[in-house]
Coordinates of C-alpha atoms in Angstrom, one line a residue:
Chain A
M1 CA -4.2 -3.5 -20.8
K2 CA -1.1 -4.4 -18.9
N3 CA 0.0 -1.0 -17.5
Y4 CA -3.6 0.0 -16.6
P5 CA -3.5 2.5 -13.4
A6 CA -6.8 3.7 -13.7
G7 CA -6.7 6.8 -11.7
L8 CA -3.7 8.5 -13.7
V9 CA -4.7 7.0 -16.9
L10 CA -8.1 8.9 -16.6
V11 CA -6.1 12.2 -15.4
F12 CA -4.2 12.2 -18.7
L13 CA -7.0 11.0 -21.0
I14 CA -9.6 13.6 -19.9
L15 CA -6.7 16.1 -19.8
L16 CA -6.0 14.9 -23.6
S17 CA -9.9 15.3 -24.2
C18 CA -10.0 18.6 -22.8
T19 CA -7.1 20.1 -24.8
E20 CA -7.1 18.1 -27.8
S21 CA -10.5 17.5 -28.8
N22 CA -12.9 19.9 -27.4
Q23 CA -15.7 19.6 -29.9
H24 CA -16.2 15.9 -29.0
Q25 CA -15.9 15.7 -25.1
K26 CA -18.2 12.8 -24.5
E27 CA -16.4 10.4 -27.0
S28 CA -12.9 11.4 -26.3
I29 CA -13.3 10.8 -22.4
L30 CA -13.4 7.2 -23.4
P31 CA -9.9 5.7 -23.1
K32 CA -8.4 4.3 -26.2
T33 CA -6.3 1.2 -26.1
E34 CA -3.0 2.8 -27.6
Q35 CA -3.3 5.6 -24.8
I36 CA -3.7 3.4 -21.7
E37 CA -0.9 1.4 -22.7
S38 CA 1.5 4.5 -22.4
F39 CA 0.8 4.6 -18.4
K40 CA 2.5 2.4 -16.1
I41 CA 3.0 1.6 -12.2
I42 CA 6.4 1.2 -11.0
D43 CA 7.1 -0.6 -7.8
L44 CA 9.7 1.1 -5.7
S45 CA 9.9 -1.6 -3.0
H46 CA 12.3 -4.5 -2.6
D47 CA 11.0 -7.8 -1.3
Y48 CA 11.3 -9.5 2.0
S49 CA 13.5 -12.8 1.9
K50 CA 16.5 -13.9 3.6
E51 CA 18.6 -11.5 1.5
T52 CA 16.5 -8.4 2.5
I53 CA 18.9 -6.0 4.1
Y54 CA 18.8 -4.9 7.9
W55 CA 20.5 -2.5 10.1
V56 CA 23.7 -4.5 11.4
T57 CA 22.0 -4.6 14.9
A58 CA 18.2 -5.5 13.8
K59 CA 16.4 -8.6 13.8
Q60 CA 16.1 -10.1 10.2
F61 CA 13.4 -11.4 8.1
E62 CA 12.5 -14.8 8.5
L63 CA 9.7 -17.0 6.8
D64 CA 8.4 -20.3 8.0
T65 CA 6.5 -22.6 6.4
V66 CA 3.2 -23.7 8.2
Y67 CA 1.9 -25.8 5.5
M68 CA 2.6 -26.5 1.9
G69 CA 1.0 -29.2 -0.1
E70 CA -2.2 -31.4 -0.8
T71 CA -4.6 -31.5 2.3
E72 CA -6.5 -34.5 3.5
Q73 CA -9.8 -32.7 2.1
G74 CA -8.5 -32.7 -1.3
F75 CA -7.2 -29.2 -2.0
Y76 CA -3.8 -27.6 -2.3
Y77 CA -3.1 -25.3 0.7
S78 CA 0.3 -23.1 1.4
A79 CA 0.6 -20.8 4.3
N80 CA 3.7 -19.0 6.5
N81 CA 4.7 -17.2 9.4
F82 CA 7.0 -14.4 9.6
S83 CA 8.9 -12.2 11.8
T84 CA 10.8 -9.2 11.1
A85 CA 12.2 -5.9 12.9
E86 CA 10.1 -3.0 11.8
H87 CA 13.0 -1.1 10.4
G88 CA 14.4 -3.4 7.3
G89 CA 13.8 -3.9 3.7
T90 CA 11.7 -1.3 1.9
H91 CA 10.1 0.5 5.4
I92 CA 8.6 3.6 6.7
D93 CA 10.0 5.5 9.6
A94 CA 7.2 6.9 11.7
P95 CA 7.6 10.2 13.5
I96 CA 7.8 8.3 16.9
H97 CA 11.0 6.5 15.7
F98 CA 13.0 9.6 16.5
A99 CA 10.5 11.9 18.1
K100 CA 9.1 11.3 21.7
G101 CA 5.4 11.8 21.6
G102 CA 5.2 11.9 17.4
Q103 CA 3.0 9.9 15.5
T104 CA 3.0 6.0 15.3
V105 CA 2.7 4.3 12.0
D106 CA -1.0 3.8 12.1
E107 CA -1.4 7.4 12.7
I108 CA 0.4 9.0 9.9
P109 CA -2.5 10.6 7.7
L110 CA -2.9 8.8 4.5
E111 CA -2.8 12.2 2.6
K112 CA 1.0 12.4 3.4
L113 CA 1.4 9.2 1.8
I114 CA -0.5 9.5 -1.6
G115 CA 0.3 12.3 -3.7
P116 CA 2.5 14.0 -6.3
A117 CA 6.3 13.5 -6.2
I118 CA 9.5 14.7 -7.4
K119 CA 12.8 13.1 -7.7
I120 CA 16.4 14.6 -6.9
D121 CA 19.1 12.6 -8.6
V122 CA 22.3 13.0 -7.0
S123 CA 23.7 9.6 -8.2
E124 CA 26.6 10.9 -10.1
K125 CA 28.2 12.4 -7.1
A126 CA 27.1 9.5 -4.5
I127 CA 28.4 7.0 -6.7
Q128 CA 31.7 8.5 -6.6
D129 CA 31.6 9.3 -3.0
V130 CA 30.2 6.7 -0.5
D131 CA 29.9 8.9 2.4
Y132 CA 28.1 11.8 0.2
L133 CA 25.8 14.1 2.1
I134 CA 23.0 15.3 -0.1
G135 CA 23.0 19.2 0.6
I136 CA 21.0 22.3 0.1
E137 CA 22.8 22.9 -3.1
D138 CA 21.2 19.9 -4.6
F139 CA 17.8 21.1 -4.0
V140 CA 18.6 24.6 -5.1
N141 CA 20.1 23.2 -8.3
W142 CA 16.9 20.9 -8.7
E143 CA 15.0 23.9 -8.3
A144 CA 17.1 26.0 -11.0
Q145 CA 16.8 23.2 -13.5
Q146 CA 13.3 22.6 -13.2
Q147 CA 12.4 26.4 -13.2
M148 CA 10.2 25.7 -10.2
T149 CA 10.4 25.5 -6.2
I150 CA 9.5 22.1 -4.9
P151 CA 5.9 21.9 -4.6
E152 CA 3.9 22.4 -1.6
G153 CA 2.9 19.0 0.0
S154 CA 5.4 16.9 -2.2
I155 CA 6.7 13.5 -1.7
V156 CA 10.4 14.1 -2.3
L157 CA 12.5 11.1 -3.3
L158 CA 16.5 11.0 -3.1
Q159 CA 18.3 9.1 -5.7
T160 CA 21.8 8.1 -4.9
G161 CA 22.0 5.2 -7.2
H162 CA 23.1 3.0 -4.3
S163 CA 20.0 0.8 -4.6
T164 CA 21.9 -0.9 -7.7
Y165 CA 24.4 -2.5 -5.0
Y166 CA 21.4 -4.2 -3.2
P167 CA 21.4 -6.8 -1.6
L168 CA 25.3 -7.0 -1.6
K169 CA 25.7 -5.8 2.0
E170 CA 29.6 -4.9 1.6
K171 CA 28.8 -2.7 -1.3
Y172 CA 25.2 -1.3 0.2
L173 CA 26.0 -1.1 4.0
G174 CA 29.8 -0.6 3.6
T175 CA 30.0 -3.9 5.6
D176 CA 28.8 -7.5 5.6
Q177 CA 29.4 -8.0 9.3
R178 CA 26.6 -7.7 12.1
G179 CA 26.4 -6.6 15.6
A180 CA 27.3 -3.2 17.4
E181 CA 30.9 -3.6 16.2
A182 CA 29.7 -3.3 12.4
I183 CA 28.1 0.2 13.1
A184 CA 31.5 2.1 12.7
L185 CA 31.8 0.2 9.4
L186 CA 28.7 1.9 7.7
H187 CA 29.3 3.7 4.6
F188 CA 26.3 5.0 2.2
P189 CA 25.1 8.6 1.2
G190 CA 22.4 10.3 3.0
L191 CA 20.9 13.6 3.7
S192 CA 22.8 16.2 5.5
A193 CA 21.2 17.8 8.6
E194 CA 21.6 21.2 7.1
A195 CA 19.6 20.1 4.1
A196 CA 17.1 18.5 6.2
S197 CA 16.4 21.9 8.2
W198 CA 16.2 23.8 4.8
L199 CA 13.6 21.5 3.9
V200 CA 11.6 21.8 6.9
E201 CA 12.1 25.4 7.2
K202 CA 12.1 26.6 3.6
R203 CA 9.8 24.2 2.1
N204 CA 6.6 22.2 2.9
I205 CA 6.9 18.9 1.9
N206 CA 4.8 15.6 3.1
A207 CA 7.2 13.0 3.1
I208 CA 11.0 11.8 1.9
G209 CA 12.3 8.7 0.7
I210 CA 16.0 7.5 -0.2
D211 CA 17.3 4.7 -1.9
T212 CA 19.9 3.9 0.9
P213 CA 19.5 1.8 4.4
S214 CA 19.1 5.5 6.1
I215 CA 18.0 8.9 5.4
D216 CA 21.2 9.8 7.4
Y217 CA 24.4 8.8 6.0
G218 CA 26.2 5.6 7.0
Q219 CA 28.9 7.4 9.1
S220 CA 26.0 9.4 11.1
Q221 CA 26.1 9.2 14.8
D222 CA 23.4 11.6 16.0
F223 CA 20.9 10.7 13.2
K224 CA 20.1 14.5 13.2
S225 CA 18.2 14.3 9.8
H226 CA 15.7 11.8 11.2
V227 CA 15.3 13.8 14.2
I228 CA 14.9 17.1 12.2
L229 CA 12.3 15.4 9.8
L230 CA 10.4 13.1 12.2
S231 CA 10.0 16.0 14.8
K232 CA 7.8 17.7 12.0
N233 CA 5.8 14.8 11.4
I234 CA 7.7 14.3 8.0
P235 CA 7.9 10.4 7.5
A236 CA 10.8 9.0 5.9
F237 CA 11.1 5.9 3.2
E238 CA 14.1 3.8 3.3
N239 CA 15.5 1.4 1.0
L240 CA 13.9 2.2 -2.0
T241 CA 14.6 1.0 -5.3
H242 CA 13.9 1.6 -9.1
L243 CA 14.2 5.4 -8.7
D244 CA 16.3 5.5 -11.8
Q245 CA 12.9 4.6 -13.8
L246 CA 11.4 7.9 -12.5
P247 CA 11.3 11.4 -14.1
N248 CA 12.3 14.5 -12.1
K249 CA 8.6 15.5 -11.5
D250 CA 5.1 14.8 -13.0
F251 CA 4.6 11.4 -11.1
E252 CA 2.5 10.3 -8.3
V253 CA 3.9 8.3 -5.2
I254 CA 1.3 5.7 -3.2
A255 CA 3.2 4.5 -0.2
L256 CA 1.2 2.2 2.1
P257 CA 2.7 0.9 5.4
M258 CA 1.5 -2.1 7.3
K259 CA -0.8 -0.7 9.9
I260 CA 1.1 -1.5 13.2
K261 CA -0.9 0.0 16.2
G262 CA 1.9 1.9 18.2
G263 CA 4.4 0.9 15.6
S264 CA 7.9 3.2 15.3
G265 CA 7.8 2.1 11.5
A266 CA 6.8 -0.7 9.2
P267 CA 7.1 -2.7 6.0
L268 CA 6.1 -0.4 3.2
R269 CA 4.6 -1.3 -0.3
I270 CA 5.4 2.0 -2.3
V271 CA 4.6 2.5 -5.8
A272 CA 4.9 5.2 -8.5
M273 CA 2.2 6.0 -11.2
L274 CA 3.6 7.8 -14.2
K275 CA 3.0 8.6 -17.7
E276 CA 5.7 6.6 -19.9
Chain B
M1 CA -5.8 20.5 2.1
K2 CA -6.7 17.7 4.6
N3 CA -8.4 15.4 2.1
Y4 CA -6.2 15.4 -0.9
P5 CA -5.9 12.5 -3.2
A6 CA -4.2 13.9 -5.7
G7 CA -5.0 11.5 -8.7
L8 CA -8.6 11.4 -8.2
V9 CA -9.1 15.1 -7.2
L10 CA -7.6 16.0 -10.7
V11 CA -9.9 13.0 -12.4
F12 CA -12.9 14.8 -11.2
L13 CA -11.6 18.5 -11.5
I14 CA -10.6 17.8 -15.0
L15 CA -14.1 16.1 -15.6
L16 CA -15.8 19.1 -14.2
S17 CA -13.5 21.7 -16.4
C18 CA -14.6 19.3 -19.5
T19 CA -18.1 19.4 -18.8
E20 CA -18.7 22.7 -17.0
S21 CA -16.5 25.4 -18.1
N22 CA -15.3 24.4 -21.4
Q23 CA -14.4 28.2 -22.3
H24 CA -11.9 28.5 -19.7
Q25 CA -9.9 25.2 -19.5
K26 CA -6.7 26.3 -18.5
E27 CA -8.1 28.1 -15.4
S28 CA -10.9 25.5 -14.5
I29 CA -7.9 22.9 -14.4
L30 CA -6.3 24.3 -11.3
P31 CA -8.1 22.8 -8.3
K32 CA -10.1 25.1 -6.1
T33 CA -9.6 24.9 -2.2
E34 CA -13.5 23.9 -1.9
Q35 CA -13.4 21.2 -4.5
I36 CA -10.1 19.5 -3.3
E37 CA -11.7 19.2 0.1
S38 CA -14.8 17.2 -1.2
F39 CA -12.5 14.2 -2.0
K40 CA -11.3 11.8 0.5
I41 CA -9.2 8.5 1.1
I42 CA -11.0 6.0 3.2
D43 CA -8.8 3.3 5.0
L44 CA -10.3 -0.2 4.7
S45 CA -7.8 -1.8 7.0
H46 CA -7.7 -2.9 10.5
D47 CA -4.6 -2.2 12.5
Y48 CA -2.5 -5.0 13.9
S49 CA -2.3 -5.2 17.7
K50 CA -3.1 -7.9 20.3
E51 CA -6.7 -7.7 19.5
T52 CA -6.2 -8.4 15.7
I53 CA -8.2 -11.3 14.6
Y54 CA -6.5 -14.4 13.0
W55 CA -7.9 -17.7 12.3
V56 CA -8.5 -20.1 15.1
T57 CA -5.3 -22.3 14.2
A58 CA -3.0 -19.4 13.1
K59 CA -0.2 -17.7 15.0
Q60 CA -1.3 -14.2 16.3
F61 CA 0.3 -10.9 15.8
E62 CA 3.0 -10.1 18.5
L63 CA 4.9 -6.7 18.6
D64 CA 8.2 -6.9 20.8
T65 CA 9.7 -3.6 22.1
V66 CA 13.5 -3.4 21.0
Y67 CA 14.0 0.1 22.6
M68 CA 12.1 3.0 23.6
G69 CA 13.4 6.4 25.4
E70 CA 16.1 8.6 25.4
T71 CA 19.7 7.3 24.4
E72 CA 23.3 7.9 25.6
Q73 CA 23.8 9.9 22.7
G74 CA 21.0 12.3 23.6
F75 CA 17.9 11.7 20.8
Y76 CA 15.0 9.7 21.8
Y77 CA 14.7 6.4 19.9
S78 CA 11.8 3.6 19.6
A79 CA 11.8 0.5 17.7
N80 CA 10.1 -3.0 17.7
N81 CA 10.0 -6.5 16.2
F82 CA 6.9 -8.3 15.3
S83 CA 5.8 -11.5 14.2
T84 CA 2.7 -12.7 12.5
A85 CA 0.9 -15.4 10.4
E86 CA 0.5 -14.1 6.9
H87 CA -3.2 -14.6 6.8
G88 CA -4.6 -12.5 10.0
G89 CA -5.9 -8.9 10.2
T90 CA -6.5 -7.3 6.8
H91 CA -4.8 -9.3 4.5
I92 CA -4.3 -10.6 1.1
D93 CA -4.5 -14.3 -0.2
A94 CA -2.4 -14.6 -3.1
P95 CA -3.4 -17.3 -5.7
I96 CA -0.7 -19.8 -4.4
H97 CA -2.6 -20.0 -0.9
F98 CA -5.2 -22.4 -2.6
A99 CA -3.7 -22.9 -6.1
K100 CA -0.5 -25.0 -6.5
G101 CA 1.7 -23.2 -8.7
G102 CA -0.3 -20.1 -8.5
Q103 CA 1.3 -16.4 -8.1
T104 CA 3.0 -15.8 -4.7
V105 CA 2.2 -12.2 -3.1
D106 CA 5.4 -10.8 -4.5
E107 CA 4.1 -11.9 -8.1
I108 CA 0.7 -10.2 -8.2
P109 CA 0.8 -7.7 -10.6
L110 CA 0.2 -4.5 -9.3
E111 CA -2.2 -3.6 -11.9
K112 CA -4.8 -5.8 -10.4
L113 CA -4.5 -4.1 -7.0
I114 CA -5.0 -0.5 -8.1
G115 CA -8.1 0.6 -10.0
P116 CA -11.9 1.1 -10.3
A117 CA -14.0 -0.6 -7.6
I118 CA -17.6 -1.5 -6.8
K119 CA -19.2 -2.6 -3.7
I120 CA -21.9 -5.2 -3.4
D121 CA -23.9 -4.5 -0.2
V122 CA -25.5 -7.9 1.3
S123 CA -25.4 -6.5 5.0
E124 CA -29.1 -6.5 5.5
K125 CA -29.4 -10.2 4.7
A126 CA -26.1 -11.2 6.4
I127 CA -26.9 -9.4 9.7
Q128 CA -29.8 -11.6 10.0
D129 CA -28.1 -15.0 9.1
V130 CA -24.4 -15.4 10.3
D131 CA -24.1 -18.2 7.7
Y132 CA -25.3 -16.2 4.7
L133 CA -23.9 -17.3 1.7
I134 CA -23.5 -14.4 -1.0
G135 CA -25.0 -15.7 -4.1
I136 CA -25.7 -15.1 -7.9
E137 CA -28.6 -13.3 -7.3
D138 CA -26.8 -10.7 -5.2
F139 CA -24.7 -9.8 -8.0
V140 CA -27.7 -9.9 -10.7
N141 CA -29.7 -7.5 -8.2
W142 CA -26.5 -5.2 -8.3
E143 CA -26.3 -5.0 -11.8
A144 CA -30.1 -4.6 -12.1
Q145 CA -30.3 -1.9 -9.5
Q146 CA -27.1 -0.2 -11.1
Q147 CA -28.2 -0.8 -14.8
M148 CA -24.9 -2.0 -15.7
T149 CA -22.8 -5.1 -15.7
I150 CA -19.9 -5.4 -13.4
P151 CA -17.3 -3.5 -15.2
E152 CA -14.3 -5.3 -16.5
G153 CA -11.3 -5.3 -14.2
S154 CA -13.3 -4.3 -11.6
I155 CA -12.1 -4.7 -7.8
V156 CA -15.4 -6.3 -6.2
L157 CA -15.9 -5.7 -2.4
L158 CA -18.4 -7.4 -0.7
Q159 CA -20.2 -5.7 2.4
T160 CA -21.7 -8.3 4.9
G161 CA -21.8 -5.6 7.9
H162 CA -19.8 -8.0 10.1
S163 CA -16.9 -5.7 10.5
T164 CA -18.7 -3.8 13.1
Y165 CA -18.3 -6.8 15.3
Y166 CA -14.5 -6.7 14.8
P167 CA -12.5 -7.2 17.2
L168 CA -15.0 -9.2 19.3
K169 CA -14.3 -12.8 18.4
E170 CA -17.4 -14.3 19.5
K171 CA -19.5 -12.2 17.3
Y172 CA -16.9 -12.0 14.3
L173 CA -15.6 -15.5 14.2
G174 CA -18.6 -17.4 15.9
T175 CA -16.3 -18.4 18.7
D176 CA -13.7 -16.9 21.0
Q177 CA -12.0 -20.5 21.3
R178 CA -8.6 -21.3 19.6
G179 CA -7.0 -24.4 18.2
A180 CA -8.5 -27.1 15.5
E181 CA -11.6 -27.9 17.6
A182 CA -12.6 -24.3 17.2
I183 CA -12.8 -24.8 13.4
A184 CA -16.2 -26.3 13.6
L185 CA -17.7 -23.4 15.8
L186 CA -16.9 -20.8 12.8
H187 CA -19.9 -18.9 11.9
F188 CA -19.6 -16.0 9.5
P189 CA -21.0 -14.9 6.1
G190 CA -19.0 -15.7 2.7
L191 CA -19.4 -16.0 -1.0
S192 CA -20.9 -19.3 -2.4
A193 CA -19.0 -21.3 -4.6
E194 CA -21.9 -21.1 -7.3
A195 CA -21.4 -17.2 -7.3
A196 CA -17.5 -17.4 -7.2
S197 CA -17.8 -19.6 -10.6
W198 CA -20.3 -17.0 -11.9
L199 CA -17.8 -14.3 -11.3
V200 CA -15.1 -16.2 -12.9
E201 CA -16.9 -17.5 -16.0
K202 CA -19.4 -14.4 -16.5
R203 CA -17.5 -11.7 -15.6
N204 CA -13.9 -10.4 -15.7
I205 CA -12.9 -9.1 -12.5
N206 CA -9.1 -8.2 -11.0
A207 CA -9.6 -8.8 -7.3
I208 CA -12.3 -9.6 -4.5
G209 CA -12.6 -8.4 -0.9
I210 CA -14.9 -9.2 2.1
D211 CA -15.4 -7.6 5.6
T212 CA -15.2 -10.9 7.3
P213 CA -12.3 -13.4 8.1
S214 CA -12.6 -15.3 5.0
I215 CA -14.1 -15.5 1.1
D216 CA -15.5 -18.7 2.2
Y217 CA -18.2 -18.8 4.9
G218 CA -17.2 -19.7 8.5
Q219 CA -18.7 -23.2 8.1
S220 CA -17.2 -24.0 4.7
Q221 CA -15.1 -27.4 4.9
D222 CA -13.8 -27.3 1.1
F223 CA -13.0 -23.5 0.9
K224 CA -14.2 -23.9 -2.9
S225 CA -14.6 -20.1 -3.5
H226 CA -10.7 -19.7 -2.7
V227 CA -10.1 -22.5 -5.1
I228 CA -12.2 -21.1 -7.8
L229 CA -11.0 -17.6 -7.5
L230 CA -7.4 -18.2 -6.8
S231 CA -7.1 -20.7 -9.6
K232 CA -7.9 -18.0 -12.0
N233 CA -5.5 -15.7 -10.3
I234 CA -7.9 -13.4 -8.5
P235 CA -6.4 -12.5 -5.4
A236 CA -8.8 -12.1 -2.2
F237 CA -8.5 -9.2 0.4
E238 CA -10.1 -10.4 3.9
N239 CA -10.9 -8.6 7.1
L240 CA -11.9 -5.3 5.4
T241 CA -13.4 -2.6 7.4
H242 CA -15.2 0.7 6.6
L243 CA -17.1 -0.8 3.6
D244 CA -20.0 1.2 4.9
Q245 CA -18.5 4.4 3.8
L246 CA -18.1 3.4 0.1
P247 CA -20.9 4.1 -2.5
N248 CA -22.0 1.1 -4.7
K249 CA -19.6 2.4 -7.9
D250 CA -17.5 5.1 -8.8
F251 CA -14.5 4.7 -6.5
E252 CA -11.0 3.4 -6.9
V253 CA -9.1 0.8 -4.7
I254 CA -5.6 0.8 -3.9
A255 CA -4.4 -2.4 -2.2
L256 CA -0.8 -2.8 -1.4
P257 CA 0.3 -6.0 0.3
M258 CA 3.9 -6.4 1.9
K259 CA 6.1 -7.8 -0.6
I260 CA 7.1 -11.2 0.9
K261 CA 8.9 -13.2 -1.7
G262 CA 7.3 -16.5 -2.1
G263 CA 4.6 -15.5 0.1
S264 CA 1.2 -17.4 0.3
G265 CA -0.5 -13.8 1.5
A266 CA 0.6 -10.8 3.3
P267 CA -0.7 -7.8 5.5
L268 CA -2.4 -5.6 3.1
R269 CA -3.0 -1.9 3.4
I270 CA -5.9 -1.1 1.4
V271 CA -7.7 2.3 1.0
A272 CA -10.4 3.7 -1.1
M273 CA -10.5 7.0 -2.9
L274 CA -13.7 8.7 -3.6
K275 CA -15.6 11.9 -4.0
E276 CA -17.5 12.7 -1.0

């Protein structure tokens, strides 16, 4: 029962019951143990700790122990406070992060954050070239290989392979220095402005995610891909991990941010549900 | 397409295709617009703001603007920092909150947080009695009415109706005072220790949630229901809302906490998926 994601299990089991054993629907709708175990949930989120990676100018994560241990009343108790920038670790960029008047994080419709997803794997090129810009060609190639256009309403995940460097700042960000002077030293792959425009104009996606610190590449100065996507209310998920465990299509993503009223972004817990 | 929770839609549509139109499976598996619109996602989370309700001794939520407005480079930008106690607003209690050596919030298996759910509505009694203790009888009555035992692996949500008072502290907590002296003034319903033991010993649930500040009632001094549940690795969701929009069964819950390494709890985004 370890890998039991109820909704998806049902989807596939009922599909099976439709296609394979029509004669005995009522019995075959009941999940069998060996079928349940062939589904799983994958956590695409880094955790928050002292090692969590933030933008070189952003406030980092701090956890302060309020209490830990036995109490006078005889029970054990532990609790902490924490502080953080909205944009650090695995987080979401709400439209208002780069679009005046755009949706704040609490205003993003949940329907954009839960649903079918695809993955574009550019890791072969992006591991060779730390400044790699994911281009229109990468999307066109995916569509040719999968023999389909990017489905309407998809959540699109971009795999550069750079999450394997996390949390080594020098490798993942391009620098372990901090402060405004470190900005010029940032090197990691991202989405080109042309490809962001293509997605917005030619396809109809719900959200986008990447396994680097930012949807714009490290050397960006105008953050055009942010502006293009967020202006169209397409939220961006950054600092994802475990994208290598996902297929190119046929899985679902559930991305639930902390509900900060008026927030420009927030810590994000994001998972994928798939058939093994 | 507004209310599109992919997994659940598929579950029900495929069920429909099995039970109603066996002869044309392939066609009927494709969702029809009018069917898609009959499913929805309900947000069971309060947002985080200055009004967010915390325990009377806990650090409250603070949001600090880092930047908001046009930049020299010509684009709009906004970003904030925030600080909070782990346990405030809609949040999760990880086992280690009251159980020494228990799971921290990052260690809770996702399979406990995503899955089929039920609701026990005690609001009629709990609105009359601010110190109402949800008892074994309430669970037994639910089972008699639903003609079933609480299913194995359920997420159990307890509706007291007190979320309608949120964020009025005097009504919701029993006091608008803060500090150690205010603890004795706390009045709100919760789960009795006997009922917590019954759930742990007689049923096999994955998680529990309530629309009050705590799974133990306001006048509790020993937090026994916390200790009983968390010692068995059953996480608790507190300060839920919109439980009145849920049926008594046949829905799913997705509860994704911020992944704080070593955390005793965390802000939680929790949603329900159901057929309208």
